[in-house]
Amino acid sequence: MNSLPTTQLKHRHSILMVDDEEAILDIMTMVLAGEGYDLHTASSAEEGLKKLQEIPGLSLIISDQMMPGMTGVEFLEQACNICPDAQRVLLTGYTDTDAIINAINKGRIHLYITKPWRRDDLLYTINQLLSKAELIIENRRLDELVKKQNAELVELNKGLEEKVRLKTLDLNRRAEELKASYEKIQMILDGTVLAMSKIVESRDPYTAGHQQQVTNIAGIIAEKMSLPPDQIEAIRISAALHDIGKIAVPSEILTKPGQLNHLERELVKTHCRNAYDILKAIEFPYRIAEIILQHHERMDGSGYPQELKGEAIMMEARILAVADVIEAMSAHRPYRPALGIDAAMEEIERHRGTLYDRDVADACLEIYKEKGADSFFPATDMKQGG
Ligand SMILES: [Fe+2]
């Protein structure tokens, strides 16, 4: 039995033994019998080369050096091309020939064993070479596994990129749909607001166009004050509907020439609360009903209907109040001729900080200072008597 420590091999290995001496082949066959190898023999280099082609997955090739026709070195050089992964061993009686050293240096031969060899040494050497062969096989297996997994990762990555691309396309499409839907809703809202605005004006020809003018003026002031777009939009919608509550006020009162009596004035005042009651049920994107409810409130608490003061009044309502006064004073009314834009500006300046918000008043006066009479009304739509 083999007394040197050997490595437990994982695979059953094929070995090719080439020697022109039958006796050596017989001995080798005897030595390796029962060791768990598949031993193949060839009695010439020529036969050896033929067997190399026929036997798949050879792990070890042992060749005698001195053979007729071809030396062991020459044979193993050719074997190296046919089975590059097999371990190659030369059996020789010589230890110092240039050919052997050169072949080892070139990597054609992994090991040489000098004759005569000891059985145990030979078995140990074969076991170590096959263990090395197993490492090479394992290394190649891992290498192929890594390559395969890399290829799978590349495919997976391609799949992910495609999924991301498709998801992005889908999201973009949905964003477009949402935008179109939002624009449609915005159009419906604008149309509805305009229709509601026209309904109240149809009952009061003297104030026809009043809400539209107030919308323009309030928008100009809000922009001058650099308010956020959402707040400006809320101001415009509120302005377009701010007198909708007059729908509940008898048209005889709305169109009455001359001053109104106390009761009539009180009736007109109900338009703020009426508007709030009409609009509070509508889910506007902004607090339209509250803004309109407060458009006759004044900073010193002298307004109506809640007699709110200062900060308690929404900024949108403070702007709407000033825009309403500018338009009302610039326009003709059944009970008086138009007072004009200059008078309106004087009114705003005089009551800056008392009736009207300071910042709103300042914005108005600045606009008027910069652009004069055209500030709040387009030139083609100038108020008479202004
Ligand atoms: Fe009003």
Coordinates of C-alpha atoms and ligand atoms in Angstrom, one line a residue:
M1 CA 0.0 0.0 0.0
N2 CA 1.0 3.6 -0.5
S3 CA 2.5 5.0 2.7
L4 CA 2.9 8.7 1.6
P5 CA 0.0 11.0 2.5
T6 CA -2.3 11.4 -0.5
T7 CA -5.1 13.8 -1.4
Q8 CA -8.6 12.5 -1.6
L9 CA -9.6 13.0 -5.3
K10 CA -13.1 14.1 -6.2
H11 CA -13.2 12.6 -9.7
R12 CA -12.3 9.4 -11.5
H13 CA -9.4 10.2 -13.8
S14 CA -8.2 8.8 -17.1
I15 CA -4.4 8.2 -17.5
L16 CA -2.5 7.5 -20.7
M17 CA 0.8 5.6 -20.3
V18 CA 3.1 5.5 -23.4
D19 CA 6.1 3.2 -23.4
D20 CA 7.7 1.0 -26.1
E21 CA 8.6 -1.6 -23.4
E22 CA 5.7 -3.9 -22.8
A23 CA 7.2 -4.9 -19.4
I24 CA 7.0 -1.3 -18.2
L25 CA 3.4 -1.0 -19.3
D26 CA 2.5 -4.2 -17.5
I27 CA 4.2 -3.0 -14.3
M28 CA 2.4 0.3 -14.5
T29 CA -0.9 -1.5 -15.1
M30 CA -0.2 -3.6 -12.0
V31 CA 0.8 -0.7 -9.9
L32 CA -2.3 1.4 -10.8
A33 CA -4.8 -1.5 -10.6
G34 CA -7.2 -1.0 -7.7
E35 CA -6.3 2.7 -7.4
G36 CA -9.5 3.9 -9.0
Y37 CA -8.0 5.2 -12.3
D38 CA -8.9 4.5 -15.9
L39 CA -5.6 3.5 -17.3
H40 CA -5.0 3.5 -21.1
T41 CA -1.7 2.3 -22.6
A42 CA 0.1 2.8 -25.9
S43 CA 3.3 1.1 -27.0
S44 CA 4.5 3.8 -29.3
A45 CA 4.3 7.6 -29.5
E46 CA 2.3 7.2 -32.7
E47 CA -0.3 5.0 -31.0
G48 CA -0.3 7.5 -28.1
L49 CA -1.2 10.4 -30.3
K50 CA -4.0 8.4 -31.8
K51 CA -5.4 7.6 -28.3
L52 CA -5.1 11.2 -27.3
Q53 CA -7.7 12.0 -30.0
E54 CA -9.9 9.1 -28.9
I55 CA -10.0 9.4 -25.1
P56 CA -12.0 12.4 -23.8
G57 CA -10.9 14.3 -20.7
L58 CA -7.5 12.8 -20.1
S59 CA -6.1 14.0 -16.8
L60 CA -2.6 12.6 -17.0
I61 CA -0.2 11.5 -19.7
I62 CA 3.0 9.6 -18.8
S63 CA 5.5 9.0 -21.5
D64 CA 8.8 7.2 -21.8
Q65 CA 11.6 9.3 -23.2
M66 CA 13.5 6.8 -25.2
M67 CA 11.1 5.5 -27.9
P68 CA 11.7 4.6 -31.5
G69 CA 10.6 7.3 -34.0
M70 CA 9.8 10.0 -31.5
T71 CA 11.2 11.0 -28.1
G72 CA 9.0 11.4 -25.1
V73 CA 9.7 15.2 -25.1
E74 CA 8.6 15.4 -28.8
F75 CA 5.5 13.3 -28.0
L76 CA 4.5 15.4 -25.0
E77 CA 5.0 18.6 -27.0
Q78 CA 2.4 17.4 -29.5
A79 CA 0.2 16.0 -26.6
C80 CA 0.3 19.5 -25.1
N81 CA -1.5 20.9 -28.2
I82 CA -4.1 18.1 -28.2
C83 CA -4.8 18.0 -24.4
P84 CA -3.5 21.3 -23.0
D85 CA -5.1 20.7 -19.6
A86 CA -3.7 17.2 -19.0
Q87 CA -0.7 16.9 -16.7
R88 CA 2.3 15.6 -18.6
V89 CA 5.0 13.4 -17.1
L90 CA 8.2 12.1 -18.7
L91 CA 9.8 8.8 -17.6
T92 CA 13.5 8.9 -18.2
G93 CA 16.8 7.3 -17.4
Y94 CA 18.4 10.7 -18.0
T95 CA 18.2 13.7 -15.7
D96 CA 20.2 16.3 -17.4
T97 CA 19.6 16.5 -21.1
D98 CA 19.0 19.9 -22.6
A99 CA 15.8 18.6 -24.4
I100 CA 14.1 17.8 -21.0
I101 CA 15.1 21.0 -19.3
N102 CA 14.0 23.0 -22.4
A103 CA 10.7 21.2 -22.5
I104 CA 10.1 21.8 -18.8
N105 CA 11.0 25.5 -19.2
K106 CA 8.4 25.7 -22.1
G107 CA 5.8 24.2 -19.9
R108 CA 5.4 21.1 -22.1
I109 CA 6.3 18.8 -19.3
H110 CA 5.1 19.3 -15.7
L111 CA 7.4 16.7 -14.1
Y112 CA 9.9 14.0 -15.0
I113 CA 10.4 10.8 -13.1
T114 CA 13.7 9.0 -13.3
K115 CA 13.9 5.3 -13.7
P116 CA 13.9 3.1 -11.7
W117 CA 11.0 4.5 -9.7
R118 CA 9.6 3.4 -6.4
R119 CA 6.0 2.3 -6.4
D120 CA 5.0 4.5 -3.5
D121 CA 6.7 7.5 -4.9
L122 CA 5.1 7.0 -8.3
L123 CA 1.6 6.6 -6.7
Y124 CA 2.2 9.7 -4.6
T125 CA 3.4 11.7 -7.6
I126 CA 0.4 10.6 -9.7
N127 CA -2.0 11.5 -6.9
Q128 CA -0.5 15.0 -6.5
L129 CA -0.6 15.6 -10.2
L130 CA -4.2 14.5 -10.4
S131 CA -5.0 16.7 -7.4
K132 CA -3.4 19.6 -9.4
A133 CA -5.5 18.6 -12.4
E134 CA -8.6 18.7 -10.3
L135 CA -7.7 22.2 -9.2
I136 CA -7.4 23.2 -12.8
I137 CA -10.7 21.6 -13.6
E138 CA -12.4 23.3 -10.6
N139 CA -10.8 26.6 -11.6
R140 CA -12.1 26.3 -15.1
R141 CA -15.5 25.3 -13.8
L142 CA -15.6 28.4 -11.6
D143 CA -14.3 30.5 -14.5
E144 CA -17.1 29.3 -16.7
L145 CA -19.6 29.8 -13.9
V146 CA -18.5 33.5 -13.5
K147 CA -18.7 34.0 -17.3
K148 CA -22.2 32.5 -17.4
Q149 CA -23.3 34.6 -14.5
N150 CA -21.8 37.7 -16.0
A151 CA -23.7 36.9 -19.3
E152 CA -26.9 36.4 -17.2
L153 CA -26.3 39.7 -15.5
V154 CA -25.8 41.5 -18.8
E155 CA -29.1 40.0 -20.0
L156 CA -30.8 40.9 -16.7
N157 CA -29.4 44.5 -17.0
K158 CA -30.7 44.7 -20.6
G159 CA -34.1 43.5 -19.3
L160 CA -34.1 46.1 -16.5
E161 CA -33.1 48.9 -18.8
E162 CA -36.0 47.9 -21.1
K163 CA -38.4 47.8 -18.1
V164 CA -37.2 51.2 -16.9
R165 CA -37.6 52.6 -20.5
L166 CA -41.2 51.2 -20.8
K167 CA -42.1 52.5 -17.3
T168 CA -40.8 55.9 -18.1
L169 CA -42.8 55.9 -21.4
D170 CA -45.9 54.9 -19.4
L171 CA -45.3 57.6 -16.8
N172 CA -44.8 60.2 -19.5
R173 CA -48.0 59.1 -21.2
R174 CA -49.9 59.3 -17.9
A175 CA -48.5 62.8 -17.2
E176 CA -49.7 63.9 -20.6
E177 CA -53.1 62.5 -20.0
L178 CA -53.2 64.2 -16.6
K179 CA -52.1 67.5 -18.1
A180 CA -54.8 67.2 -20.8
S181 CA -57.4 66.3 -18.2
Y182 CA -56.3 69.3 -16.0
E183 CA -56.5 71.6 -19.0
K184 CA -60.0 70.3 -19.8
I185 CA -61.1 70.9 -16.2
Q186 CA -59.6 74.3 -16.2
M187 CA -61.5 75.2 -19.4
I188 CA -64.8 73.9 -17.8
L189 CA -64.1 75.9 -14.7
D190 CA -63.4 79.1 -16.7
G191 CA -66.5 78.5 -18.8
T192 CA -68.6 77.9 -15.7
V193 CA -67.3 81.0 -13.9
L194 CA -67.9 83.1 -17.0
A195 CA -71.5 81.7 -17.4
M196 CA -72.3 82.4 -13.7
S197 CA -70.8 85.9 -14.0
K198 CA -73.0 86.7 -17.0
I199 CA -76.2 85.5 -15.2
V200 CA -76.0 88.2 -12.6
E201 CA -74.9 90.9 -15.0
S202 CA -77.9 90.0 -17.2
R203 CA -80.2 91.2 -14.4
D204 CA -78.3 94.5 -13.9
P205 CA -77.2 96.1 -17.2
Y206 CA -75.6 99.0 -15.3
T207 CA -73.0 96.7 -13.8
A208 CA -72.6 94.6 -17.0
G209 CA -68.8 94.1 -17.4
H210 CA -68.2 95.2 -13.9
Q211 CA -67.0 91.8 -12.7
Q212 CA -64.8 91.4 -15.7
Q213 CA -63.2 94.8 -15.1
V214 CA -62.7 94.0 -11.4
T215 CA -61.1 90.7 -12.5
N216 CA -58.6 92.6 -14.7
I217 CA -57.8 95.2 -12.0
A218 CA -57.4 92.7 -9.2
G219 CA -55.1 90.6 -11.4
I220 CA -52.9 93.6 -12.2
I221 CA -52.6 94.5 -8.5
A222 CA -51.9 90.8 -7.5
E223 CA -49.2 90.6 -10.1
K224 CA -47.7 93.9 -9.0
M225 CA -47.5 92.4 -5.4
S226 CA -45.8 89.4 -6.9
L227 CA -48.2 86.9 -5.3
P228 CA -47.9 83.2 -6.2
P229 CA -49.8 82.1 -9.3
D230 CA -52.3 80.0 -7.3
Q231 CA -53.3 83.0 -5.2
I232 CA -53.6 85.2 -8.3
E233 CA -55.8 82.6 -9.9
A234 CA -58.0 82.5 -6.8
I235 CA -58.3 86.3 -6.9
R236 CA -59.3 86.3 -10.6
I237 CA -62.1 83.6 -10.1
S238 CA -63.4 85.4 -7.0
A239 CA -63.4 88.8 -8.8
A240 CA -65.3 87.3 -11.7
L241 CA -68.0 86.0 -9.4
H242 CA -67.9 88.6 -6.5
D243 CA -71.4 90.1 -7.2
I244 CA -73.1 86.8 -7.9
G245 CA -75.1 87.2 -4.7
K246 CA -77.0 90.2 -6.3
I247 CA -79.0 87.5 -8.1
A248 CA -81.1 87.5 -4.9
V249 CA -81.5 91.3 -4.8
P250 CA -84.6 92.7 -6.7
S251 CA -83.5 94.2 -10.0
E252 CA -85.5 97.3 -9.3
I253 CA -83.1 98.1 -6.4
L254 CA -80.0 97.2 -8.5
T255 CA -81.1 99.6 -11.3
K256 CA -82.8 102.3 -9.2
P257 CA -81.6 105.8 -10.1
G258 CA -80.8 107.9 -7.1
Q259 CA -79.8 107.0 -3.5
L260 CA -81.1 103.8 -1.9
N261 CA -83.0 104.0 1.3
H262 CA -81.8 102.2 4.5
L263 CA -83.8 99.0 3.8
E264 CA -82.7 98.9 0.2
R265 CA -79.0 99.3 1.2
E266 CA -79.4 96.5 3.7
L267 CA -80.9 94.3 1.0
V268 CA -78.0 95.0 -1.3
K269 CA -75.5 94.2 1.5
T270 CA -76.9 90.7 1.6
H271 CA -75.2 89.9 -1.7
C272 CA -72.0 88.9 0.1
R273 CA -73.7 86.3 2.2
N274 CA -75.9 85.2 -0.7
A275 CA -72.8 84.6 -2.8
Y276 CA -71.2 82.6 0.0
D277 CA -74.3 80.4 0.3
I278 CA -74.4 79.8 -3.4
L279 CA -70.7 79.0 -3.8
K280 CA -69.8 77.2 -0.6
A281 CA -71.1 73.9 -2.0
I282 CA -68.9 74.1 -5.0
E283 CA -65.5 72.4 -4.7
F284 CA -63.3 75.1 -6.2
P285 CA -59.6 74.5 -5.9
Y286 CA -59.4 77.7 -3.8
R287 CA -61.5 79.3 -1.0
I288 CA -63.6 81.3 -3.5
A289 CA -66.8 81.5 -1.3
E290 CA -64.8 82.9 1.7
I291 CA -63.0 85.5 -0.4
I292 CA -66.2 86.8 -1.9
L293 CA -67.9 86.8 1.6
Q294 CA -65.2 89.2 2.7
H295 CA -65.0 91.6 -0.3
H296 CA -66.8 94.4 1.5
E297 CA -64.9 94.1 4.8
R298 CA -62.6 97.0 5.6
M299 CA -59.3 97.0 7.5
D300 CA -60.7 99.1 10.4
G301 CA -63.7 96.8 10.9
S302 CA -66.2 99.2 9.3
G303 CA -67.1 96.8 6.5
Y304 CA -69.7 94.0 6.3
P305 CA -71.1 91.4 6.7
Q306 CA -68.8 90.2 9.6
E307 CA -67.1 93.5 10.4
L308 CA -63.7 91.7 10.2
K309 CA -60.5 93.7 11.0
G310 CA -57.0 93.7 9.5
E311 CA -55.3 90.3 9.3
A312 CA -58.6 88.6 9.8
I313 CA -59.5 89.6 6.3
M314 CA -58.0 87.3 3.6
M315 CA -55.4 89.1 1.4
E316 CA -57.4 88.0 -1.7
A317 CA -60.5 89.8 -0.3
R318 CA -58.4 93.0 0.5
I319 CA -57.2 93.1 -3.1
L320 CA -60.7 92.4 -4.4
A321 CA -62.1 95.2 -2.2
V322 CA -59.7 97.8 -3.7
A323 CA -60.3 96.6 -7.3
D324 CA -64.0 96.8 -6.7
V325 CA -63.8 100.4 -5.5
I326 CA -61.5 101.5 -8.4
E327 CA -63.9 100.0 -10.9
A328 CA -67.1 101.3 -9.2
M329 CA -65.8 104.9 -8.9
S330 CA -64.5 104.9 -12.5
A331 CA -67.9 103.7 -13.9
H332 CA -71.2 105.3 -14.4
R333 CA -74.0 104.2 -12.0
P334 CA -77.7 104.7 -12.1
Y335 CA -77.6 107.0 -9.2
R336 CA -74.5 109.0 -10.2
P337 CA -72.1 109.8 -13.1
A338 CA -68.6 108.2 -13.2
L339 CA -66.3 109.8 -10.7
G340 CA -63.1 108.9 -12.6
I341 CA -59.9 107.1 -12.0
D342 CA -58.2 110.1 -10.3
A343 CA -60.9 110.2 -7.8
A344 CA -60.6 106.5 -7.2
M345 CA -56.8 106.9 -6.6
E346 CA -57.5 109.8 -4.2
E347 CA -60.0 107.6 -2.3
I348 CA -57.4 104.7 -2.1
E349 CA -54.6 107.1 -0.9
R350 CA -56.8 108.8 1.7
H351 CA -58.0 105.6 3.3
R352 CA -54.7 103.7 2.9
G353 CA -54.3 101.6 6.1
T354 CA -57.8 102.5 7.5
L355 CA -60.2 101.1 4.9
Y356 CA -57.8 99.5 2.6
D357 CA -54.7 97.4 3.1
R358 CA -51.5 99.4 3.0
D359 CA -49.6 97.1 0.7
V360 CA -52.5 96.8 -1.7
A361 CA -53.0 100.6 -1.8
D362 CA -49.3 101.1 -2.3
A363 CA -49.3 98.6 -5.2
C364 CA -52.3 100.5 -6.8
L365 CA -50.7 103.9 -6.4
E366 CA -47.4 102.7 -7.8
I367 CA -49.2 101.2 -10.9
Y368 CA -51.1 104.4 -11.4
K369 CA -47.9 106.5 -11.0
E370 CA -46.1 104.3 -13.6
K371 CA -48.8 104.0 -16.3
G372 CA -51.4 106.8 -15.5
A373 CA -55.0 106.5 -16.7
D374 CA -54.3 103.4 -18.8
S375 CA -53.1 101.5 -15.7
F376 CA -56.2 99.6 -14.9
F377 CA -58.3 99.9 -18.1
P378 CA -57.3 99.2 -21.7
A379 CA -57.2 102.4 -23.8
T380 CA -60.2 101.2 -25.9
D381 CA -62.3 100.6 -22.8
M382 CA -61.7 103.9 -20.9
K383 CA -64.3 104.9 -18.3
Q384 CA -66.3 107.9 -19.2
G385 CA -65.7 110.9 -17.0
G386 CA -62.5 109.4 -15.7
Ligands
FE1 FE -69.9 93.8 -4.0

